[in-house]
Amino acid sequence: MACDKYLSKHFTGTHEVQECLEGQAEMDLHTHLANCKKNPGHKKFVPKNQLHVEHFPSGYRERQISNLTKALADLTVRIAVKFTSPDRPEFVPGTKDTYPSYNIRGQNLLRTGTGIVWDVRKYTEGEDGRTCQCPECFKSATPRKVLWEVGVQTATHVVFDESEARQSSCRLWFDEENCPKVNTYGWKVVMKDTERDVCELWCVTHDEAVATKLKKMVRRFNELHDQVCEKYKSRRDVDKLTIIVSHPHGCSKQISVGHWLRGQVMSGYQTSYTYTTCTCPGSSGALVYRLGCGRSKHPHRGVNNDGDNYSGVMLD
């Protein structure tokens, strides 16, 4: 991909985390959904359970692509963070734009974003001397010694550091508003890059059945991705099909389909992209999936000053 001189080296625009300043109640999120000004009515979003091949453009109406998208949706999580770190910077790197949530540092106010599960590992106390810090174990005199770590990629402006991670949860399989609640709880941040806007959050579950299900889903997504990527890699820069699964306004999972517009080589093979694929506040951190483009894992960041949706920076 050739360097595009029209993209800025630094993101200036609006990040798309959903802040819920009125309180921490789920009902506040539905108010934001109903009052959305970016996508009134959310007509370009499709719930996972309603997705079919006709939602894809001509030439891509194949069950294999639909199955891949549903597998991506299976791994997409709604991230809820109930605390804002006092260490958030004042400005977005390289700009004079105020960093997201800087004005509520140190406060216990809900905000939501999106992430994707990429790994599941069994953990036993003694490997690094840490005990489980999930809400149940934190209050217990006998925290459990066996747990499963769930690796989630999101944007740094969604989960900034470990103080926020420990006040966060990831809701799994939030496909419909009334579906059962299955949460994993934030434990630690193993990587964050404020300038690239990428974060690797690790969560915890004690439910072996949940961990086993997630591992199977990760394996299935990787298998489908490899098949579809090989099939469409020759068309990756032609139609530029781009799929995003996210949780607009912190509500149930939605799928949107569009195409990428421009890419910018930031340094080496590190790139950022703009795209038409629909997003809303709450979509921050969602995987920007570009068909045929290998294992690039660009997280959604927000809307730049030109009005284009814009990704974080990752290896292409």
mmCIF file of C-alpha atoms in Angstrom:
data_model
loop_
_atom_site.group_PDB
_atom_site.id
_atom_site.type_symbol
_atom_site.label_atom_id
_atom_site.label_comp_id
_atom_site.label_asym_id
_atom_site.label_seq_id
_atom_site.Cartn_x
_atom_site.Cartn_y
_atom_site.Cartn_z
ATOM 1 C CA MET A 1 0.000 0.000 0.000
ATOM 2 C CA ALA A 2 1.398 3.375 -1.007
ATOM 3 C CA CYS A 3 1.737 6.171 1.529
ATOM 4 C CA ASP A 4 -1.192 8.609 1.420
ATOM 5 C CA LYS A 5 -0.136 12.185 2.048
ATOM 6 C CA TYR A 6 -3.668 13.256 2.912
ATOM 7 C CA LEU A 7 -3.800 11.494 6.276
ATOM 8 C CA SER A 8 -2.335 13.221 9.293
ATOM 9 C CA LYS A 9 0.422 11.585 11.296
ATOM 10 C CA HIS A 10 -1.560 12.407 14.434
ATOM 11 C CA PHE A 11 -5.255 11.843 15.019
ATOM 12 C CA THR A 12 -7.338 14.987 15.366
ATOM 13 C CA GLY A 13 -11.069 14.553 15.676
ATOM 14 C CA THR A 14 -13.643 12.916 17.920
ATOM 15 C CA HIS A 15 -13.019 9.638 19.729
ATOM 16 C CA GLU A 16 -15.974 7.267 19.937
ATOM 17 C CA VAL A 17 -16.063 6.025 23.493
ATOM 18 C CA GLN A 18 -19.552 6.392 24.988
ATOM 19 C CA GLU A 19 -19.493 8.418 28.181
ATOM 20 C CA CYS A 20 -22.473 8.080 30.469
ATOM 21 C CA LEU A 21 -22.135 11.146 32.635
ATOM 22 C CA GLU A 22 -25.650 10.948 34.027
ATOM 23 C CA GLY A 23 -24.745 7.875 36.089
ATOM 24 C CA GLN A 24 -23.877 4.226 35.783
ATOM 25 C CA ALA A 25 -27.305 2.803 34.919
ATOM 26 C CA GLU A 26 -27.739 0.785 31.743
ATOM 27 C CA MET A 27 -30.863 2.830 30.979
ATOM 28 C CA ASP A 28 -28.647 5.864 30.340
ATOM 29 C CA LEU A 29 -27.026 4.016 27.443
ATOM 30 C CA HIS A 30 -30.400 3.472 25.800
ATOM 31 C CA THR A 31 -31.054 7.198 26.065
ATOM 32 C CA HIS A 32 -27.842 7.868 24.124
ATOM 33 C CA LEU A 33 -28.914 5.266 21.546
ATOM 34 C CA ALA A 34 -32.311 6.919 21.044
ATOM 35 C CA ASN A 35 -30.819 10.429 20.828
ATOM 36 C CA CYS A 36 -27.926 9.552 18.476
ATOM 37 C CA LYS A 37 -27.133 12.377 16.045
ATOM 38 C CA LYS A 38 -24.459 10.594 14.004
ATOM 39 C CA ASN A 39 -26.684 7.736 12.805
ATOM 40 C CA PRO A 40 -30.326 8.491 13.678
ATOM 41 C CA GLY A 41 -32.285 5.248 13.661
ATOM 42 C CA HIS A 42 -29.070 3.239 13.117
ATOM 43 C CA LYS A 43 -30.364 1.980 9.773
ATOM 44 C CA LYS A 44 -26.909 0.945 8.519
ATOM 45 C CA PHE A 45 -26.304 -1.407 11.446
ATOM 46 C CA VAL A 46 -27.390 -5.065 11.411
ATOM 47 C CA PRO A 47 -27.851 -7.208 14.558
ATOM 48 C CA LYS A 48 -25.816 -10.393 14.441
ATOM 49 C CA ASN A 49 -28.884 -12.653 14.474
ATOM 50 C CA GLN A 50 -30.345 -10.873 11.425
ATOM 51 C CA LEU A 51 -27.215 -10.956 9.260
ATOM 52 C CA HIS A 52 -27.485 -12.696 5.881
ATOM 53 C CA VAL A 53 -25.560 -12.636 2.614
ATOM 54 C CA GLU A 54 -27.688 -9.826 1.135
ATOM 55 C CA HIS A 55 -26.133 -7.401 3.614
ATOM 56 C CA PHE A 56 -22.854 -7.634 1.687
ATOM 57 C CA PRO A 57 -22.149 -5.892 -1.634
ATOM 58 C CA SER A 58 -22.402 -7.681 -4.948
ATOM 59 C CA GLY A 59 -19.485 -10.056 -5.444
ATOM 60 C CA TYR A 60 -19.280 -10.822 -1.729
ATOM 61 C CA ARG A 61 -22.658 -12.393 -1.070
ATOM 62 C CA GLU A 62 -21.256 -15.714 0.009
ATOM 63 C CA ARG A 63 -21.987 -17.831 3.057
ATOM 64 C CA GLN A 64 -18.270 -18.054 3.827
ATOM 65 C CA ILE A 65 -18.039 -14.269 4.351
ATOM 66 C CA SER A 66 -21.257 -14.255 6.379
ATOM 67 C CA ASN A 67 -19.897 -17.057 8.580
ATOM 68 C CA LEU A 68 -16.602 -15.201 9.035
ATOM 69 C CA THR A 69 -18.475 -12.070 10.111
ATOM 70 C CA LYS A 70 -20.549 -14.020 12.614
ATOM 71 C CA ALA A 71 -17.359 -15.614 13.972
ATOM 72 C CA LEU A 72 -15.912 -12.113 14.387
ATOM 73 C CA ALA A 73 -19.098 -11.102 16.186
ATOM 74 C CA ASP A 74 -18.780 -14.078 18.548
ATOM 75 C CA LEU A 75 -15.469 -12.646 19.791
ATOM 76 C CA THR A 76 -16.584 -9.022 19.996
ATOM 77 C CA VAL A 77 -17.221 -7.742 23.527
ATOM 78 C CA ARG A 78 -18.822 -4.691 25.115
ATOM 79 C CA ILE A 79 -16.329 -3.068 27.497
ATOM 80 C CA ALA A 80 -17.706 -1.114 30.451
ATOM 81 C CA VAL A 81 -15.270 0.983 32.508
ATOM 82 C CA LYS A 82 -16.422 2.534 35.794
ATOM 83 C CA PHE A 83 -13.344 4.555 36.731
ATOM 84 C CA THR A 84 -11.135 7.082 34.943
ATOM 85 C CA SER A 85 -7.426 7.083 35.714
ATOM 86 C CA PRO A 86 -5.921 10.282 37.164
ATOM 87 C CA ASP A 87 -2.906 9.583 34.924
ATOM 88 C CA ARG A 88 -4.690 10.235 31.633
ATOM 89 C CA PRO A 89 -2.766 12.879 29.648
ATOM 90 C CA GLU A 90 -4.220 16.287 28.942
ATOM 91 C CA PHE A 91 -3.732 16.131 25.174
ATOM 92 C CA VAL A 92 -3.953 13.549 22.391
ATOM 93 C CA PRO A 93 -0.310 12.855 21.374
ATOM 94 C CA GLY A 94 1.006 15.328 18.807
ATOM 95 C CA THR A 95 -2.044 17.613 19.058
ATOM 96 C CA LYS A 96 -3.719 20.180 21.253
ATOM 97 C CA ASP A 97 -6.943 18.132 21.339
ATOM 98 C CA THR A 98 -8.088 17.212 24.834
ATOM 99 C CA TYR A 99 -7.499 13.519 25.557
ATOM 100 C CA PRO A 100 -10.736 11.498 25.959
ATOM 101 C CA SER A 101 -12.190 11.542 29.494
ATOM 102 C CA TYR A 102 -9.456 13.856 30.762
ATOM 103 C CA ASN A 103 -12.162 16.034 32.312
ATOM 104 C CA ILE A 104 -13.443 13.177 34.503
ATOM 105 C CA ARG A 105 -10.095 11.877 35.803
ATOM 106 C CA GLY A 106 -10.407 10.157 39.162
ATOM 107 C CA GLN A 107 -14.175 9.879 38.910
ATOM 108 C CA ASN A 108 -16.437 6.829 38.988
ATOM 109 C CA LEU A 109 -18.500 7.460 35.856
ATOM 110 C CA LEU A 110 -19.429 4.814 33.331
ATOM 111 C CA ARG A 111 -18.113 4.786 29.787
ATOM 112 C CA THR A 112 -18.267 2.003 27.220
ATOM 113 C CA GLY A 113 -16.321 0.834 24.218
ATOM 114 C CA THR A 114 -15.738 -2.336 22.217
ATOM 115 C CA GLY A 115 -13.015 -4.968 22.066
ATOM 116 C CA ILE A 116 -12.221 -8.341 20.538
ATOM 117 C CA VAL A 117 -11.087 -11.534 22.273
ATOM 118 C CA TRP A 118 -7.897 -12.860 20.708
ATOM 119 C CA ASP A 119 -6.575 -15.412 23.226
ATOM 120 C CA VAL A 120 -7.605 -17.534 26.237
ATOM 121 C CA ARG A 121 -5.093 -18.997 28.712
ATOM 122 C CA LYS A 122 -5.385 -21.032 31.871
ATOM 123 C CA TYR A 123 -3.679 -19.432 34.855
ATOM 124 C CA THR A 124 -2.678 -21.019 38.152
ATOM 125 C CA GLU A 125 -1.522 -19.046 41.199
ATOM 126 C CA GLY A 126 2.204 -19.330 41.651
ATOM 127 C CA GLU A 127 3.128 -18.575 38.067
ATOM 128 C CA ASP A 128 3.777 -14.940 38.981
ATOM 129 C CA GLY A 129 2.555 -14.813 42.581
ATOM 130 C CA ARG A 130 -0.602 -12.823 41.790
ATOM 131 C CA THR A 131 -4.001 -13.848 43.096
ATOM 132 C CA CYS A 132 -7.252 -13.245 41.275
ATOM 133 C CA GLN A 133 -8.576 -9.676 41.512
ATOM 134 C CA CYS A 134 -12.073 -10.207 40.115
ATOM 135 C CA PRO A 135 -14.879 -8.566 42.177
ATOM 136 C CA GLU A 136 -15.648 -11.809 44.025
ATOM 137 C CA CYS A 137 -12.073 -12.798 44.841
ATOM 138 C CA PHE A 138 -11.011 -9.261 45.748
ATOM 139 C CA LYS A 139 -13.456 -9.304 48.659
ATOM 140 C CA SER A 140 -12.721 -12.895 49.642
ATOM 141 C CA ALA A 141 -10.198 -14.095 52.228
ATOM 142 C CA THR A 142 -9.594 -17.130 50.008
ATOM 143 C CA PRO A 143 -9.342 -15.970 46.382
ATOM 144 C CA ARG A 144 -9.486 -18.764 43.845
ATOM 145 C CA LYS A 145 -6.178 -20.105 42.575
ATOM 146 C CA VAL A 146 -7.221 -21.395 39.148
ATOM 147 C CA LEU A 147 -8.679 -19.088 36.550
ATOM 148 C CA TRP A 148 -8.675 -18.378 32.839
ATOM 149 C CA GLU A 149 -7.243 -15.188 31.387
ATOM 150 C CA VAL A 150 -9.056 -13.733 28.396
ATOM 151 C CA GLY A 151 -6.982 -11.450 26.162
ATOM 152 C CA VAL A 152 -8.946 -8.534 24.702
ATOM 153 C CA GLN A 153 -7.672 -5.917 22.267
ATOM 154 C CA THR A 154 -9.228 -2.464 22.395
ATOM 155 C CA ALA A 155 -8.165 1.184 22.149
ATOM 156 C CA THR A 156 -6.058 2.840 24.845
ATOM 157 C CA HIS A 157 -8.567 5.667 25.210
ATOM 158 C CA VAL A 158 -11.134 3.019 26.246
ATOM 159 C CA VAL A 159 -8.929 1.348 28.905
ATOM 160 C CA PHE A 160 -5.942 3.533 29.738
ATOM 161 C CA ASP A 161 -4.106 1.647 32.470
ATOM 162 C CA GLU A 162 -4.389 -0.995 35.175
ATOM 163 C CA SER A 163 -6.376 1.230 37.528
ATOM 164 C CA GLU A 164 -9.087 1.373 34.852
ATOM 165 C CA ALA A 165 -8.683 -2.291 33.911
ATOM 166 C CA ARG A 166 -9.577 -3.351 37.455
ATOM 167 C CA GLN A 167 -12.771 -1.323 37.259
ATOM 168 C CA SER A 168 -13.812 -2.756 33.910
ATOM 169 C CA SER A 169 -15.788 -5.693 32.616
ATOM 170 C CA CYS A 170 -16.250 -7.272 29.197
ATOM 171 C CA ARG A 171 -19.714 -8.544 28.378
ATOM 172 C CA LEU A 172 -19.584 -11.619 26.144
ATOM 173 C CA TRP A 173 -22.169 -12.587 23.531
ATOM 174 C CA PHE A 174 -24.269 -9.458 24.022
ATOM 175 C CA ASP A 175 -26.173 -10.143 20.790
ATOM 176 C CA GLU A 176 -29.606 -8.963 21.917
ATOM 177 C CA GLU A 177 -30.817 -6.608 24.622
ATOM 178 C CA ASN A 178 -32.443 -9.350 26.688
ATOM 179 C CA CYS A 179 -29.790 -12.050 26.334
ATOM 180 C CA PRO A 180 -28.154 -13.538 29.471
ATOM 181 C CA LYS A 181 -25.313 -11.510 30.985
ATOM 182 C CA VAL A 182 -21.923 -13.214 30.795
ATOM 183 C CA ASN A 183 -19.050 -11.040 32.008
ATOM 184 C CA THR A 184 -15.318 -11.354 32.347
ATOM 185 C CA TYR A 185 -13.587 -8.883 34.644
ATOM 186 C CA GLY A 186 -10.563 -6.717 33.891
ATOM 187 C CA TRP A 187 -7.365 -7.786 35.606
ATOM 188 C CA LYS A 188 -4.372 -6.116 34.014
ATOM 189 C CA VAL A 189 -3.057 -4.234 30.996
ATOM 190 C CA VAL A 190 -0.095 -5.956 29.369
ATOM 191 C CA MET A 191 0.432 -3.445 26.554
ATOM 192 C CA LYS A 192 -0.734 0.062 25.821
ATOM 193 C CA ASP A 193 0.401 2.660 23.336
ATOM 194 C CA THR A 194 -1.222 6.062 23.703
ATOM 195 C CA GLU A 195 0.053 7.397 20.371
ATOM 196 C CA ARG A 196 -1.006 4.328 18.361
ATOM 197 C CA ASP A 197 -4.166 4.045 20.510
ATOM 198 C CA VAL A 198 -3.906 0.290 21.054
ATOM 199 C CA CYS A 199 -4.372 -1.591 24.331
ATOM 200 C CA GLU A 200 -4.189 -5.262 25.309
ATOM 201 C CA LEU A 201 -6.433 -5.897 28.286
ATOM 202 C CA TRP A 202 -6.504 -9.193 30.145
ATOM 203 C CA CYS A 203 -9.707 -10.248 31.851
ATOM 204 C CA VAL A 204 -10.506 -13.174 34.112
ATOM 205 C CA THR A 205 -13.188 -15.841 34.323
ATOM 206 C CA HIS A 206 -13.520 -18.816 36.679
ATOM 207 C CA ASP A 207 -16.023 -20.537 34.411
ATOM 208 C CA GLU A 208 -14.229 -23.287 32.523
ATOM 209 C CA ALA A 209 -17.200 -23.699 30.178
ATOM 210 C CA VAL A 210 -16.938 -20.024 29.167
ATOM 211 C CA ALA A 211 -13.187 -20.337 28.605
ATOM 212 C CA THR A 212 -13.609 -23.501 26.534
ATOM 213 C CA LYS A 213 -16.311 -21.896 24.398
ATOM 214 C CA LEU A 214 -14.170 -18.821 23.774
ATOM 215 C CA LYS A 215 -11.140 -20.934 22.810
ATOM 216 C CA LYS A 216 -13.231 -22.786 20.237
ATOM 217 C CA MET A 217 -14.517 -19.496 18.875
ATOM 218 C CA VAL A 218 -10.999 -18.060 18.565
ATOM 219 C CA ARG A 219 -9.919 -21.191 16.695
ATOM 220 C CA ARG A 220 -12.930 -21.061 14.354
ATOM 221 C CA PHE A 221 -12.427 -17.380 13.565
ATOM 222 C CA ASN A 222 -8.748 -17.946 12.768
ATOM 223 C CA GLU A 223 -9.584 -20.856 10.480
ATOM 224 C CA LEU A 224 -12.265 -18.913 8.603
ATOM 225 C CA HIS A 225 -10.033 -15.858 8.395
ATOM 226 C CA ASP A 226 -7.201 -17.848 6.815
ATOM 227 C CA GLN A 227 -9.553 -19.345 4.227
ATOM 228 C CA VAL A 228 -11.248 -16.068 3.316
ATOM 229 C CA CYS A 229 -8.017 -14.068 3.333
ATOM 230 C CA GLU A 230 -6.393 -16.450 0.872
ATOM 231 C CA LYS A 231 -9.444 -16.323 -1.389
ATOM 232 C CA TYR A 232 -9.765 -12.528 -1.464
ATOM 233 C CA LYS A 233 -6.231 -11.215 -1.021
ATOM 234 C CA SER A 234 -5.969 -10.373 -4.727
ATOM 235 C CA ARG A 235 -9.012 -8.070 -4.344
ATOM 236 C CA ARG A 236 -8.051 -6.444 -1.061
ATOM 237 C CA ASP A 237 -7.129 -3.123 -2.703
ATOM 238 C CA VAL A 238 -9.939 -3.210 -5.289
ATOM 239 C CA ASP A 239 -13.260 -3.248 -3.473
ATOM 240 C CA LYS A 240 -11.653 -2.584 -0.064
ATOM 241 C CA LEU A 241 -14.448 -4.342 1.833
ATOM 242 C CA THR A 242 -14.346 -3.422 5.540
ATOM 243 C CA ILE A 243 -16.451 -4.954 8.322
ATOM 244 C CA ILE A 244 -16.877 -3.674 11.881
ATOM 245 C CA VAL A 245 -18.703 -5.376 14.742
ATOM 246 C CA SER A 246 -19.251 -3.053 17.685
ATOM 247 C CA HIS A 247 -21.519 -2.030 20.550
ATOM 248 C CA PRO A 248 -22.939 1.379 19.596
ATOM 249 C CA HIS A 249 -23.804 3.421 22.699
ATOM 250 C CA GLY A 250 -22.930 0.429 24.903
ATOM 251 C CA CYS A 251 -25.978 -1.452 23.683
ATOM 252 C CA SER A 252 -26.298 -4.801 21.907
ATOM 253 C CA LYS A 253 -23.909 -5.923 19.181
ATOM 254 C CA GLN A 254 -24.263 -4.496 15.668
ATOM 255 C CA ILE A 255 -22.551 -5.250 12.347
ATOM 256 C CA SER A 256 -21.747 -2.663 9.692
ATOM 257 C CA VAL A 257 -20.238 -3.099 6.229
ATOM 258 C CA GLY A 258 -18.406 -0.511 4.127
ATOM 259 C CA HIS A 259 -15.012 0.009 2.516
ATOM 260 C CA TRP A 260 -11.741 1.597 3.466
ATOM 261 C CA LEU A 261 -10.810 4.880 1.842
ATOM 262 C CA ARG A 262 -7.169 5.687 2.503
ATOM 263 C CA GLY A 263 -4.228 4.261 4.365
ATOM 264 C CA GLN A 264 -1.230 6.005 5.873
ATOM 265 C CA VAL A 265 2.130 4.417 6.601
ATOM 266 C CA MET A 266 3.092 5.946 9.930
ATOM 267 C CA SER A 267 6.457 4.229 10.435
ATOM 268 C CA GLY A 268 7.861 1.030 9.008
ATOM 269 C CA TYR A 269 4.862 -1.214 8.428
ATOM 270 C CA GLN A 270 2.685 0.599 10.981
ATOM 271 C CA THR A 271 -0.448 1.945 9.307
ATOM 272 C CA SER A 272 -3.723 3.726 9.977
ATOM 273 C CA TYR A 273 -6.877 3.737 7.822
ATOM 274 C CA THR A 274 -10.019 5.728 7.126
ATOM 275 C CA TYR A 275 -13.219 3.974 6.065
ATOM 276 C CA THR A 276 -16.936 4.385 5.391
ATOM 277 C CA THR A 277 -18.030 1.518 7.644
ATOM 278 C CA CYS A 278 -20.637 2.837 10.089
ATOM 279 C CA THR A 279 -19.725 3.464 13.747
ATOM 280 C CA CYS A 280 -21.143 5.374 16.719
ATOM 281 C CA PRO A 281 -20.018 6.396 20.199
ATOM 282 C CA GLY A 282 -19.347 3.065 21.912
ATOM 283 C CA SER A 283 -17.598 1.650 18.820
ATOM 284 C CA SER A 284 -14.126 2.725 19.981
ATOM 285 C CA GLY A 285 -11.770 -0.262 20.127
ATOM 286 C CA ALA A 286 -13.714 -2.454 17.691
ATOM 287 C CA LEU A 287 -11.661 -4.421 15.178
ATOM 288 C CA VAL A 288 -11.569 -2.807 11.726
ATOM 289 C CA TYR A 289 -11.654 -5.967 9.607
ATOM 290 C CA ARG A 290 -10.419 -5.448 6.032
ATOM 291 C CA LEU A 291 -11.179 -8.441 3.848
ATOM 292 C CA GLY A 292 -8.100 -10.154 2.396
ATOM 293 C CA CYS A 293 -5.662 -8.158 4.528
ATOM 294 C CA GLY A 294 -3.879 -10.769 6.604
ATOM 295 C CA ARG A 295 -3.913 -10.575 10.396
ATOM 296 C CA SER A 296 -3.860 -6.798 10.778
ATOM 297 C CA LYS A 297 -5.770 -5.805 13.923
ATOM 298 C CA HIS A 298 -6.492 -2.095 13.643
ATOM 299 C CA PRO A 299 -8.849 -0.868 16.394
ATOM 300 C CA HIS A 300 -11.456 1.772 15.634
ATOM 301 C CA ARG A 301 -10.513 5.134 17.090
ATOM 302 C CA GLY A 302 -13.082 7.738 16.046
ATOM 303 C CA VAL A 303 -13.978 10.323 13.403
ATOM 304 C CA ASN A 304 -11.283 12.672 12.080
ATOM 305 C CA ASN A 305 -11.765 16.336 11.277
ATOM 306 C CA ASP A 306 -12.575 15.472 7.653
ATOM 307 C CA GLY A 307 -15.556 13.413 8.820
ATOM 308 C CA ASP A 308 -14.010 10.010 8.042
ATOM 309 C CA ASN A 309 -13.926 7.096 10.461
ATOM 310 C CA TYR A 310 -10.347 6.515 11.533
ATOM 311 C CA SER A 311 -8.397 3.592 12.991
ATOM 312 C CA GLY A 312 -5.599 3.207 15.470
ATOM 313 C CA VAL A 313 -2.110 2.335 14.239
ATOM 314 C CA MET A 314 -1.050 -1.301 13.795
ATOM 315 C CA LEU A 315 1.136 -3.520 11.652
ATOM 316 C CA ASP A 316 -0.432 -3.914 8.236
#
